Amino acid sequence: MKQFFALLRREFLEWRTVFFVVTGLYLLLLILLAYGSYKVSNEIEQHSFSLQRNGQEVIIQFDNEGENPFTDDREESARITLTDQPSQILEVWGHVVRGLMVGVNFLIVLLAIFYLADAVYKERSDTSTFYYRSLPVSDTMVLGSKLVFGTVGILLLSFVLSTLLVLFVHLIVPGRANAILLASGLSLSQFQYGDLIGDWAAFHLLQLLWLSPFALYFLLVSTLVKNRPLLTAVGVLILLALIWKYLFSPLGIPNQITLNFGVFGDVLDREWLEAPRQINSTSEIELFGSFWPYVFTWRTLIALGVSGVFGWMTHWIYRKNIEVS
Amino acid sequence: MDVLIRMEKVRKKYGRTVALDEVTLDIPAGKIVGLVGPNGAGKTTMLRALTGLISYEGDIAVLGKNPHTERAALMEHTGVIHDVPILPQWMRVFQLMDFQQAMHPRFSRSRCEKLLTKTSIETGRKIKHLSKGMKTQLHLSLMLATDSDILILDEPTHGLDILFRKRFYNSVLEDYFDKEKSIIVSTHQIEEVEQILSDVIFIKEGSVLLYESVENLNKKYSQVVVPERYAQTLREYNPLAESTRIGRRVFLLEDLDAEEVREYGEVTKPALADIFVALMGGEA
């Protein structure tokens, strides 16, 4: 195990810049969003008002007529009752959060593809593969470390990014933009963030399982080609998808990939868009339900079978195909 | 004496090209063996087969292990340096030592650091910023700091200057070699390793032409330099090769009683390079 962790550490050291840059950029995006909400909050707080909450109603009472910043109509009452608005506000925030989370997901898949397509190819092209093969470590362990890093490691990055997002939503938004987002703040506080993270992890584990043939496919191409592994891998995939469509009509391969995004999108819809409308609901929000029924499916079996074949081919070719030239 | 490496009828083909053709040999412990051959002779293929990098027909046992199926176990006792820099370019020197320490149970970091103090390599530098000579020195330090039983060197000083090449082989002798260990070094610059070799393998077109100790070679081959007028006499001894050197004829002879020809000219021990060229079909 010591060797395996050393190999994982090697991968991290080699690719850490990418991780730090991605995390940094994502953090920057969240900070910019936080700054936006801070500006809105400041604008509101220039006016003199008081907040009251009455059941589902949130009332903003402006001290002076005409100070309501949301309308120019002086005749409109200085008292605003936000009966319908919480769900509208939440809907907007739901889309923002959903976009950010799906964005993270998409980014992670992209990173995984870039990494896996380059993981073996890079060491073959710079001849460092000879060094690694001169160490007392099996090819299985070397390839295993790359696969684990390209899947589980990148999922950990995803976890870091999504945790940042949850912290952002939970702490920064309701805290700084309290006035305008009071209602959403109240609603957000009802969410089970632990559940959300749990669902996020469960979703990614399923994704890992179901997309493992693609991960191994990219690793296989990385061991095989003499140049441009990413282009080759993606190009062959597109070609296969087109042939599949021509023969069987549906876009089978793209569907398999995008299905995962769709599943999580549905979950987010339920978590962020529908549930908040029942603001006082204390019932737990059921997301995936039990994890296990999703695992024990034909889809999982096929994914594991295809992964096994690709894994064996990758191992076999890795042993034979040492150099790029 | 223990046999460290045993090859039996080893054959390797790349398409229609035969890179190794029925190679059979034993290499015992405590030897420094030179693997000498022209480009494309099969030297690198042989070394790759010995280190489990390629598949082959026939049998190979290195330290009693099959290199192809037991490579990981074998590498615990074997050090390898290739003809091109193979250390990961993105690593810093200290990171490489950390990694080697974690990966190799017989690596001594303190010994490696001590060896590096003899060089100008700073441990904080990135490997890609080191010169080619420094990279080779660093790799050699890693190998010397690893308690391996066999050191396999595939043209390790390729592209480096003469001073560095001398220092390299001195280090190998001083800091690594003892009677329990073996070194196999492939080269086509035989003159630079001639002084350190105990045995030599001449390889041509995948076949071993000769595998002999340097001591026996010195006994077996003689070089006779005679004036032109004795050339015909020497040709009656069936020389392996004949050439001209500053108006005199030079003959390379096998199994010769030196006393028989001493009256015609000067009898000396030929350089390995001369024997090599003669056996390869060129002139001595």
Coordinates of C-alpha atoms in Angstrom, one line a residue:
Chain A
M1 CA 0.0 0.0 0.0
K2 CA 2.9 2.3 0.7
Q3 CA 3.9 2.0 -3.0
F4 CA 0.4 2.6 -4.1
F5 CA 0.0 5.8 -2.1
A6 CA 3.4 6.9 -3.4
L7 CA 2.2 6.4 -6.9
L8 CA -1.0 8.4 -6.1
R9 CA 1.1 11.1 -4.6
R10 CA 3.3 11.2 -7.7
E11 CA 0.2 11.7 -9.8
F12 CA -1.0 14.5 -7.5
L13 CA 2.4 16.3 -7.6
E14 CA 2.4 16.1 -11.4
W15 CA -1.1 17.4 -11.8
R16 CA -1.5 19.6 -8.8
T17 CA -1.3 22.8 -10.7
V18 CA -4.4 21.9 -12.6
F19 CA -6.2 21.2 -9.3
F20 CA -5.2 24.4 -7.7
V21 CA -6.0 26.5 -10.8
V22 CA -9.5 24.9 -11.1
T23 CA -10.2 25.3 -7.4
G24 CA -8.9 28.9 -7.5
L25 CA -11.0 29.8 -10.5
Y26 CA -14.1 28.3 -9.0
L27 CA -13.5 30.1 -5.7
L28 CA -13.1 33.3 -7.6
L29 CA -16.4 32.8 -9.3
L30 CA -18.1 32.2 -5.9
I31 CA -16.4 35.3 -4.5
L32 CA -17.7 37.4 -7.5
L33 CA -21.2 36.1 -6.9
A34 CA -20.9 36.8 -3.2
Y35 CA -19.7 40.3 -4.0
G36 CA -22.8 40.8 -6.2
S37 CA -25.1 39.8 -3.4
Y38 CA -23.2 42.1 -1.1
K39 CA -23.8 45.1 -3.4
V40 CA -27.5 44.3 -3.6
S41 CA -27.6 44.0 0.2
N42 CA -25.9 47.3 0.6
E43 CA -28.3 49.1 -1.7
I44 CA -31.3 47.8 0.2
E45 CA -29.7 48.7 3.6
Q46 CA -29.4 52.3 2.5
H47 CA -33.1 52.5 3.1
S48 CA -34.8 52.4 6.4
F49 CA -37.0 49.4 6.8
S50 CA -37.9 46.6 9.2
L51 CA -38.5 42.9 8.6
Q52 CA -41.3 40.8 10.0
R53 CA -42.1 37.2 9.5
N54 CA -45.5 35.8 9.9
G55 CA -45.7 32.2 9.0
Q56 CA -45.0 31.9 5.3
E57 CA -45.2 35.6 4.9
V58 CA -42.2 37.8 5.0
I59 CA -43.0 41.5 5.3
I60 CA -40.6 44.4 4.5
Q61 CA -42.0 47.5 6.1
F62 CA -40.3 50.7 4.7
D63 CA -40.4 53.6 7.1
N64 CA -40.9 56.2 4.5
E65 CA -43.3 56.0 1.6
G66 CA -41.5 55.7 -1.7
E67 CA -38.4 54.1 -0.4
N68 CA -39.2 50.8 -1.8
P69 CA -36.3 50.2 -4.2
F70 CA -38.2 47.6 -6.2
T71 CA -40.7 50.0 -7.7
D72 CA -40.9 53.6 -8.9
D73 CA -44.6 53.8 -8.2
R74 CA -44.9 56.1 -5.2
E75 CA -48.4 55.0 -4.6
E76 CA -47.3 51.5 -4.0
S77 CA -47.4 50.6 -0.4
A78 CA -44.3 50.9 1.7
R79 CA -45.3 47.6 3.1
I80 CA -44.3 44.6 0.9
T81 CA -45.7 41.2 1.6
L82 CA -43.5 38.5 0.1
T83 CA -46.0 35.7 -0.1
D84 CA -45.2 34.5 -3.5
Q85 CA -41.8 36.0 -3.9
P86 CA -39.8 33.5 -1.7
S87 CA -40.4 30.7 -4.2
Q88 CA -39.5 33.1 -7.1
I89 CA -36.3 34.1 -5.4
L90 CA -35.6 30.5 -4.6
E91 CA -36.2 29.5 -8.2
V92 CA -33.6 32.0 -9.3
W93 CA -31.2 30.7 -6.7
G94 CA -32.1 27.2 -7.6
H95 CA -31.0 27.8 -11.1
V96 CA -27.8 29.5 -10.0
V97 CA -26.9 26.6 -7.7
R98 CA -28.0 24.0 -10.2
G99 CA -25.8 25.7 -12.8
L100 CA -22.9 25.8 -10.5
M101 CA -23.2 22.2 -9.4
V102 CA -23.8 20.8 -12.9
G103 CA -20.9 23.1 -14.0
V104 CA -18.7 21.5 -11.4
N105 CA -19.8 18.1 -12.6
F106 CA -19.1 18.9 -16.2
L107 CA -15.7 20.4 -15.3
I108 CA -14.8 17.3 -13.4
V109 CA -15.7 15.0 -16.3
L110 CA -13.6 17.2 -18.6
L111 CA -10.7 17.0 -16.2
A112 CA -11.0 13.3 -15.9
I113 CA -11.0 12.9 -19.7
F114 CA -8.0 15.2 -20.1
Y115 CA -6.1 13.4 -17.4
L116 CA -6.9 9.8 -18.4
A117 CA -6.2 10.5 -22.1
D118 CA -2.7 11.8 -21.1
A119 CA -1.9 9.7 -18.1
V120 CA 0.1 6.9 -19.8
Y121 CA 0.8 8.7 -23.0
K122 CA 2.7 11.4 -21.2
E123 CA 5.1 9.0 -19.5
R124 CA 5.6 7.1 -22.8
S125 CA 6.3 10.3 -24.7
D126 CA 8.9 11.7 -22.3
T127 CA 10.4 8.1 -21.8
S128 CA 9.9 8.3 -18.0
T129 CA 8.0 5.1 -18.4
F130 CA 11.4 3.4 -18.4
Y131 CA 12.1 4.8 -15.0
Y132 CA 8.8 3.7 -13.5
R133 CA 9.2 0.3 -15.0
S134 CA 12.6 0.0 -13.4
L135 CA 11.0 0.1 -10.0
P136 CA 9.9 -2.9 -8.1
V137 CA 6.2 -2.3 -8.8
S138 CA 3.8 -4.2 -11.0
D139 CA 2.2 -2.7 -14.1
T140 CA -1.2 -3.4 -12.5
M141 CA -0.4 -1.1 -9.6
V142 CA 0.9 1.6 -11.8
L143 CA -2.1 1.6 -14.0
G144 CA -4.4 1.1 -11.0
S145 CA -2.9 4.3 -9.4
K146 CA -3.7 6.2 -12.6
L147 CA -7.2 4.9 -12.8
V148 CA -7.9 5.6 -9.2
F149 CA -6.4 9.1 -9.4
G150 CA -8.4 9.8 -12.6
T151 CA -11.7 8.8 -11.0
V152 CA -11.7 8.8 -7.2
G153 CA -9.1 11.6 -7.0
I154 CA -11.0 13.8 -9.3
L155 CA -14.2 13.0 -7.4
L156 CA -12.5 14.3 -4.3
L157 CA -11.8 17.5 -6.2
S158 CA -15.5 17.6 -7.1
F159 CA -16.3 17.2 -3.4
V160 CA -14.1 20.1 -2.5
L161 CA -15.7 22.3 -5.1
S162 CA -19.2 21.3 -4.1
T163 CA -18.4 21.9 -0.4
L164 CA -17.2 25.3 -1.3
L165 CA -20.5 25.9 -3.1
V166 CA -22.6 24.7 -0.2
L167 CA -20.6 26.9 2.2
F168 CA -21.2 29.8 -0.2
V169 CA -24.9 29.2 -0.4
H170 CA -25.3 28.5 3.3
L171 CA -23.1 31.1 4.8
I172 CA -22.4 33.9 2.5
V173 CA -25.7 34.4 0.7
P174 CA -28.1 34.5 3.6
G175 CA -25.6 36.3 5.7
R176 CA -24.7 39.2 3.5
A177 CA -27.8 39.6 1.4
N178 CA -30.1 39.1 4.3
A179 CA -32.7 41.6 3.4
I180 CA -33.6 40.6 -0.1
L181 CA -32.8 37.0 0.5
L182 CA -34.4 36.7 3.8
A183 CA -37.0 34.4 2.5
S184 CA -34.5 32.3 0.7
G185 CA -32.3 32.3 3.7
L186 CA -35.2 30.9 5.8
S187 CA -35.8 28.3 3.2
L188 CA -32.2 27.4 2.7
S189 CA -31.9 26.9 6.4
Q190 CA -34.4 24.1 6.1
F191 CA -32.2 22.1 3.7
Q192 CA -30.4 19.1 4.9
Y193 CA -26.9 19.9 3.7
G194 CA -25.6 16.6 4.9
D195 CA -28.2 14.9 2.7
L196 CA -27.3 17.0 -0.2
I197 CA -23.6 16.2 0.1
G198 CA -24.5 12.5 0.6
D199 CA -26.6 12.6 -2.6
W200 CA -23.8 14.3 -4.4
A201 CA -21.4 11.6 -3.3
A202 CA -23.9 8.8 -4.1
F203 CA -24.5 10.3 -7.5
H204 CA -20.8 10.5 -8.2
L205 CA -20.2 6.9 -7.1
L206 CA -22.9 5.8 -9.5
Q207 CA -21.4 8.0 -12.2
L208 CA -18.1 6.4 -11.5
L209 CA -19.5 3.0 -11.8
W210 CA -21.5 3.7 -14.9
L211 CA -18.9 5.7 -16.7
S212 CA -16.0 3.4 -15.8
P213 CA -15.9 1.9 -19.3
F214 CA -15.3 5.4 -20.7
A215 CA -12.6 6.0 -18.1
L216 CA -10.8 2.8 -19.1
Y217 CA -11.4 3.6 -22.7
F218 CA -9.5 6.8 -22.4
L219 CA -6.7 5.1 -20.5
L220 CA -6.6 2.4 -23.2
V221 CA -6.2 5.0 -25.9
S222 CA -3.4 6.6 -23.8
T223 CA -1.5 3.4 -23.8
L224 CA -2.0 2.8 -27.5
V225 CA -1.5 5.9 -29.6
K226 CA 1.7 7.4 -30.9
N227 CA 0.3 11.0 -30.8
R228 CA -2.7 13.1 -29.9
P229 CA -4.4 10.8 -27.5
L230 CA -7.3 13.1 -26.5
L231 CA -8.2 13.9 -30.1
T232 CA -8.0 10.3 -31.1
A233 CA -10.1 9.1 -28.2
V234 CA -12.8 11.7 -28.7
G235 CA -12.7 11.3 -32.4
V236 CA -13.2 7.6 -32.3
L237 CA -16.0 8.0 -29.7
I238 CA -17.8 10.5 -32.0
L239 CA -17.3 8.2 -34.9
L240 CA -18.7 5.2 -33.0
A241 CA -21.7 7.4 -31.8
L242 CA -22.5 8.3 -35.4
I243 CA -22.2 4.7 -36.6
W244 CA -24.4 3.6 -33.7
K245 CA -27.0 6.3 -34.6
Y246 CA -26.9 5.2 -38.3
L247 CA -27.4 1.6 -37.4
F248 CA -29.8 1.8 -34.4
S249 CA -31.1 5.3 -34.6
P250 CA -30.8 6.5 -31.0
L251 CA -27.7 8.4 -29.9
G252 CA -26.7 5.6 -27.6
I253 CA -23.2 6.6 -26.6
P254 CA -23.9 10.3 -26.0
N255 CA -27.1 9.4 -24.1
Q256 CA -25.1 7.1 -21.8
I257 CA -22.8 10.0 -21.0
T258 CA -25.4 12.8 -20.7
L259 CA -27.9 10.5 -18.8
N260 CA -25.8 11.1 -15.7
F261 CA -26.1 14.8 -15.9
G262 CA -29.8 14.4 -16.5
V263 CA -30.2 12.3 -13.4
F264 CA -28.5 14.8 -11.2
G265 CA -30.4 17.7 -12.8
D266 CA -33.7 16.0 -11.8
V267 CA -32.4 15.6 -8.3
L268 CA -31.5 19.2 -8.1
D269 CA -34.9 20.2 -9.4
R270 CA -36.5 18.3 -6.6
E271 CA -34.1 19.5 -4.0
W272 CA -33.8 23.2 -5.0
L273 CA -36.9 24.0 -7.0
E274 CA -39.8 22.0 -5.8
A275 CA -39.1 21.3 -2.1
P276 CA -38.6 25.0 -1.2
R277 CA -42.1 25.8 -2.3
Q278 CA -43.3 23.8 0.7
I279 CA -41.5 26.1 3.1
N280 CA -42.8 24.7 6.3
S281 CA -42.5 21.1 5.3
T282 CA -40.5 19.2 7.8
S283 CA -40.6 16.0 5.9
E284 CA -37.2 14.8 4.7
I285 CA -36.6 15.3 1.0
E286 CA -36.2 11.9 -0.7
L287 CA -33.7 12.1 -3.4
F288 CA -32.2 8.9 -4.9
G289 CA -34.0 6.8 -2.3
S290 CA -31.9 3.8 -1.5
F291 CA -28.5 3.7 -3.2
W292 CA -28.5 -0.1 -3.7
P293 CA -31.3 -0.5 -6.3
Y294 CA -29.2 1.7 -8.6
V295 CA -26.1 -0.4 -8.1
F296 CA -27.6 -3.8 -8.7
T297 CA -28.8 -3.2 -12.3
W298 CA -28.0 -4.6 -15.7
R299 CA -26.4 -1.3 -16.5
T300 CA -23.9 -1.7 -13.7
L301 CA -23.2 -5.3 -14.8
I302 CA -22.6 -4.2 -18.4
A303 CA -20.4 -1.3 -17.2
L304 CA -18.3 -3.6 -15.1
G305 CA -18.0 -6.2 -17.9
V306 CA -16.9 -3.6 -20.5
S307 CA -14.6 -2.1 -17.9
G308 CA -13.0 -5.5 -17.3
V309 CA -12.4 -6.0 -21.0
F310 CA -10.9 -2.5 -21.5
G311 CA -8.9 -2.9 -18.3
W312 CA -7.4 -6.2 -19.5
M313 CA -6.6 -4.7 -22.9
T314 CA -5.0 -1.6 -21.3
H315 CA -2.8 -3.8 -19.1
W316 CA -1.8 -6.0 -22.1
I317 CA -1.0 -3.1 -24.3
Y318 CA 0.8 -1.2 -21.6
R319 CA 3.3 -4.1 -21.3
K320 CA 3.9 -4.2 -25.0
N321 CA 3.6 -0.6 -26.1
I322 CA 6.4 1.0 -24.2
E323 CA 7.6 4.0 -26.2
V324 CA 5.7 6.5 -28.4
S325 CA 8.3 6.3 -31.2
Chain B
M1 CA 30.2 -19.5 -8.9
D2 CA 26.5 -18.4 -8.9
V3 CA 24.8 -17.8 -12.2
L4 CA 23.0 -14.5 -12.0
I5 CA 21.7 -14.5 -15.6
R6 CA 20.8 -17.5 -17.7
M7 CA 19.5 -17.2 -21.2
E8 CA 18.5 -20.3 -23.2
K9 CA 17.6 -20.2 -26.8
V10 CA 16.2 -16.7 -26.5
R11 CA 14.6 -15.4 -29.6
K12 CA 12.9 -12.1 -30.3
K13 CA 11.3 -10.9 -33.6
Y14 CA 10.0 -7.5 -34.6
G15 CA 7.8 -8.3 -37.6
R16 CA 10.2 -10.1 -40.0
T17 CA 13.3 -8.8 -38.3
V18 CA 15.0 -11.2 -35.9
A19 CA 16.4 -9.1 -33.1
L20 CA 17.7 -12.0 -31.0
D21 CA 18.4 -15.3 -32.5
E22 CA 18.6 -18.3 -30.3
V23 CA 20.8 -16.6 -27.7
T24 CA 22.2 -18.9 -25.0
L25 CA 24.6 -17.8 -22.3
D26 CA 25.2 -17.7 -18.6
I27 CA 26.6 -14.7 -16.7
P28 CA 28.0 -15.5 -13.2
A29 CA 28.2 -13.1 -10.3
G30 CA 31.2 -10.8 -9.9
K31 CA 31.6 -10.0 -13.5
I32 CA 31.6 -6.8 -15.5
V33 CA 30.3 -7.8 -18.9
G34 CA 30.5 -5.6 -22.0
L35 CA 27.8 -6.1 -24.5
V36 CA 29.3 -4.9 -27.7
G37 CA 27.8 -4.7 -31.2
P38 CA 27.1 -2.3 -34.0
N39 CA 23.8 -0.3 -34.1
G40 CA 20.9 -2.6 -34.6
A41 CA 22.8 -5.7 -33.4
G42 CA 20.3 -6.5 -30.7
K43 CA 22.0 -5.1 -27.6
T44 CA 19.0 -3.0 -26.4
T45 CA 16.6 -5.8 -27.2
M46 CA 18.7 -8.2 -25.1
L47 CA 18.8 -5.8 -22.2
R48 CA 15.1 -5.1 -22.5
A49 CA 14.4 -8.8 -22.4
L50 CA 16.6 -9.2 -19.3
T51 CA 14.7 -6.4 -17.6
G52 CA 11.3 -7.7 -18.5
L53 CA 10.3 -4.9 -20.8
I54 CA 9.6 -7.1 -23.8
S55 CA 8.3 -10.6 -24.4
Y56 CA 10.4 -13.3 -26.0
E57 CA 10.6 -16.9 -26.9
G58 CA 12.9 -19.2 -25.0
D59 CA 13.9 -19.0 -21.3
I60 CA 15.5 -16.2 -19.3
A61 CA 16.3 -16.4 -15.6
V62 CA 17.7 -13.3 -13.9
L63 CA 18.5 -14.0 -10.2
G64 CA 16.4 -17.1 -10.7
K65 CA 13.4 -15.0 -11.8
N66 CA 11.6 -14.8 -15.1
P67 CA 11.9 -11.2 -16.0
H68 CA 8.7 -11.0 -18.0
T69 CA 6.4 -12.5 -15.4
E70 CA 8.3 -11.5 -12.3
R71 CA 9.6 -8.1 -13.3
A72 CA 8.5 -6.3 -10.1
A73 CA 10.3 -8.8 -7.9
L74 CA 13.3 -8.7 -10.1
M75 CA 13.6 -4.9 -10.1
E76 CA 14.0 -5.0 -6.3
H77 CA 17.5 -6.4 -7.1
T78 CA 18.3 -4.9 -10.4
G79 CA 19.3 -1.4 -11.3
V80 CA 18.9 0.0 -14.9
I81 CA 20.3 3.0 -16.7
H82 CA 19.2 3.7 -20.2
D83 CA 20.8 5.6 -23.1
V84 CA 18.3 8.4 -22.8
P85 CA 17.3 10.5 -19.8
I86 CA 14.3 8.7 -18.3
L87 CA 13.8 10.4 -15.0
P88 CA 10.5 12.3 -14.7
Q89 CA 11.2 15.8 -15.9
W90 CA 8.7 17.6 -13.8
M91 CA 10.1 16.3 -10.5
R92 CA 12.5 18.1 -8.3
V93 CA 15.6 16.1 -7.2
F94 CA 14.4 15.8 -3.6
Q95 CA 11.0 14.7 -4.8
L96 CA 12.6 12.0 -6.9
M97 CA 14.5 10.8 -3.8
D98 CA 11.3 10.8 -1.8
F99 CA 9.6 8.8 -4.5
Q100 CA 12.4 6.3 -4.9
Q101 CA 12.5 5.8 -1.1
A102 CA 8.8 5.1 -1.0
M103 CA 9.0 2.7 -4.0
H104 CA 12.2 0.9 -3.5
P105 CA 12.8 -1.0 -0.2
R106 CA 16.6 -1.2 -0.9
F107 CA 17.2 2.4 -1.6
S108 CA 19.3 4.5 0.8
R109 CA 18.4 8.1 0.7
S110 CA 21.3 9.1 2.9
R111 CA 23.7 7.3 0.6
C112 CA 22.1 9.0 -2.4
E113 CA 22.5 12.5 -0.8
K114 CA 26.1 11.7 0.0
L115 CA 26.8 10.7 -3.6
L116 CA 25.1 13.9 -4.8
T117 CA 27.4 16.0 -2.7
K118 CA 30.2 14.9 -5.1
T119 CA 28.3 16.5 -7.9
S120 CA 27.0 20.0 -8.6
I121 CA 23.3 18.9 -8.5
E122 CA 21.2 20.8 -6.1
T123 CA 18.3 18.8 -4.6
G124 CA 15.8 21.7 -5.0
R125 CA 16.3 21.8 -8.8
K126 CA 13.8 20.5 -11.3
I127 CA 15.1 17.6 -13.3
K128 CA 14.2 19.2 -16.6
H129 CA 16.5 22.1 -15.7
L130 CA 19.5 19.8 -15.3
S131 CA 22.0 19.2 -18.1
K132 CA 22.1 15.8 -19.8
G133 CA 25.3 14.9 -17.9
M134 CA 23.7 15.9 -14.6
K135 CA 20.6 13.8 -15.3
T136 CA 22.9 10.8 -15.9
Q137 CA 24.8 11.6 -12.7
L138 CA 21.6 11.8 -10.8
H139 CA 20.3 8.5 -12.2
L140 CA 23.6 6.9 -11.4
S141 CA 23.5 8.2 -7.8
L142 CA 20.0 6.7 -7.5
M143 CA 21.2 3.4 -8.8
L144 CA 24.4 3.3 -6.7
A145 CA 22.3 4.2 -3.6
T146 CA 20.1 1.1 -4.3
D147 CA 21.5 -2.1 -3.0
S148 CA 21.0 -4.1 -6.2
D149 CA 22.7 -7.3 -7.3
I150 CA 22.9 -6.5 -11.0
L151 CA 23.4 -3.2 -12.7
I152 CA 22.3 -3.0 -16.3
L153 CA 23.7 -0.1 -18.3
D154 CA 22.4 0.5 -21.8
E155 CA 24.9 2.9 -23.4
P156 CA 24.6 5.1 -20.3
T157 CA 27.2 7.7 -21.4
H158 CA 25.7 8.1 -24.8
G159 CA 26.1 11.7 -26.0
L160 CA 28.4 12.8 -23.0
D161 CA 31.9 14.1 -23.1
I162 CA 35.0 12.0 -22.4
L163 CA 35.7 13.5 -19.0
F164 CA 32.2 12.7 -17.8
R165 CA 32.4 9.2 -19.3
K166 CA 35.6 8.4 -17.4
R167 CA 34.1 9.7 -14.1
F168 CA 30.9 7.7 -14.7
Y169 CA 32.7 4.4 -15.0
N170 CA 35.0 5.2 -12.1
S171 CA 32.0 5.8 -9.9
V172 CA 30.5 2.5 -11.0
L173 CA 33.7 0.7 -10.1
E174 CA 34.3 2.5 -6.8
D175 CA 30.8 2.9 -5.4
Y176 CA 29.1 -0.2 -6.7
F177 CA 31.1 -3.1 -7.9
D178 CA 32.2 -6.0 -5.7
K179 CA 32.6 -9.7 -6.2
E180 CA 28.9 -10.4 -5.3
K181 CA 27.5 -8.1 -8.0
S182 CA 27.5 -8.0 -11.7
I183 CA 27.4 -5.2 -14.2
I184 CA 26.3 -5.6 -17.8
V185 CA 27.1 -2.6 -19.9
S186 CA 26.2 -2.2 -23.6
T187 CA 28.2 0.1 -25.7
H188 CA 29.6 0.6 -29.1
Q189 CA 32.4 2.7 -27.8
I190 CA 34.3 -0.3 -26.5
E191 CA 37.6 1.5 -25.9
E192 CA 36.2 3.5 -23.0
V193 CA 35.1 0.4 -21.1
E194 CA 37.8 -2.0 -22.1
Q195 CA 39.8 -1.4 -19.0
I196 CA 37.0 -2.3 -16.6
L197 CA 35.5 -5.3 -18.3
S198 CA 36.0 -8.8 -17.1
D199 CA 34.1 -10.4 -19.9
V200 CA 32.8 -9.4 -23.3
I201 CA 29.9 -10.4 -25.5
F202 CA 30.1 -9.5 -29.2
I203 CA 26.7 -9.5 -30.8
K204 CA 25.8 -9.1 -34.4
E205 CA 22.4 -9.4 -36.1
G206 CA 20.9 -10.9 -33.0
S207 CA 23.4 -13.6 -32.6
V208 CA 26.2 -13.9 -30.0
L209 CA 29.5 -14.1 -32.0
L210 CA 31.7 -14.4 -29.0
Y211 CA 31.3 -14.5 -25.2
E212 CA 34.7 -14.7 -23.6
S213 CA 36.6 -13.3 -20.6
V214 CA 39.0 -10.5 -21.5
E215 CA 41.8 -12.5 -20.0
N216 CA 41.1 -15.4 -22.4
L217 CA 40.8 -12.9 -25.3
N218 CA 44.2 -11.6 -24.5
K219 CA 45.6 -15.1 -24.6
K220 CA 43.7 -16.1 -27.7
Y221 CA 44.4 -13.2 -30.0
S222 CA 47.6 -11.5 -31.0
Q223 CA 48.4 -8.6 -33.2
V224 CA 51.6 -8.7 -35.3
V225 CA 53.0 -5.7 -37.0
V226 CA 55.5 -6.6 -39.7
P227 CA 57.2 -4.8 -42.6
E228 CA 55.6 -5.2 -46.0
R229 CA 58.2 -7.9 -47.1
Y230 CA 56.9 -10.4 -44.5
A231 CA 53.2 -9.8 -45.3
Q232 CA 53.0 -12.9 -47.4
T233 CA 54.5 -15.0 -44.7
L234 CA 52.0 -13.8 -42.1
R235 CA 49.1 -14.5 -44.5
E236 CA 50.0 -18.2 -44.3
Y237 CA 48.9 -18.1 -40.6
N238 CA 45.3 -17.4 -41.7
P239 CA 44.9 -14.0 -40.0
L240 CA 41.5 -12.8 -38.9
A241 CA 42.2 -9.4 -40.3
E242 CA 44.9 -7.5 -42.1
S243 CA 45.4 -3.8 -42.4
T244 CA 48.1 -1.2 -43.1
R245 CA 49.6 1.2 -40.5
I246 CA 52.2 3.7 -41.5
G247 CA 53.7 1.6 -44.2
R248 CA 53.6 -1.6 -42.1
R249 CA 51.2 -4.5 -42.2
V250 CA 49.1 -5.3 -39.2
F251 CA 47.7 -8.8 -38.7
L252 CA 45.3 -10.1 -36.2
L253 CA 45.9 -13.8 -35.4
E254 CA 44.1 -16.3 -33.4
D255 CA 45.7 -19.0 -31.2
L256 CA 49.2 -18.0 -32.2
D257 CA 52.4 -19.0 -30.6
A258 CA 54.1 -15.6 -30.4
E259 CA 57.6 -17.1 -30.6
E260 CA 56.9 -18.4 -34.0
V261 CA 56.4 -15.0 -35.6
R262 CA 58.5 -12.8 -33.3
E263 CA 61.4 -12.8 -35.8
Y264 CA 59.1 -11.1 -38.4
G265 CA 58.0 -8.2 -36.4
E266 CA 56.4 -6.8 -33.2
V267 CA 53.8 -9.0 -31.4
T268 CA 51.3 -7.2 -29.1
K269 CA 48.0 -7.7 -27.5
P270 CA 45.2 -6.3 -29.7
A271 CA 42.7 -3.8 -28.3
L272 CA 39.2 -5.2 -27.9
A273 CA 38.0 -2.8 -30.5
D274 CA 40.4 -4.4 -33.0
I275 CA 39.1 -7.9 -32.2
F276 CA 35.6 -6.6 -32.4
V277 CA 36.0 -5.0 -35.8
A278 CA 37.8 -8.1 -37.1
L279 CA 35.1 -10.4 -35.9
M280 CA 32.4 -8.1 -37.3
G281 CA 34.0 -8.6 -40.8
G282 CA 35.9 -5.3 -41.0
E283 CA 39.6 -4.7 -40.9
A284 CA 41.6 -4.7 -37.7

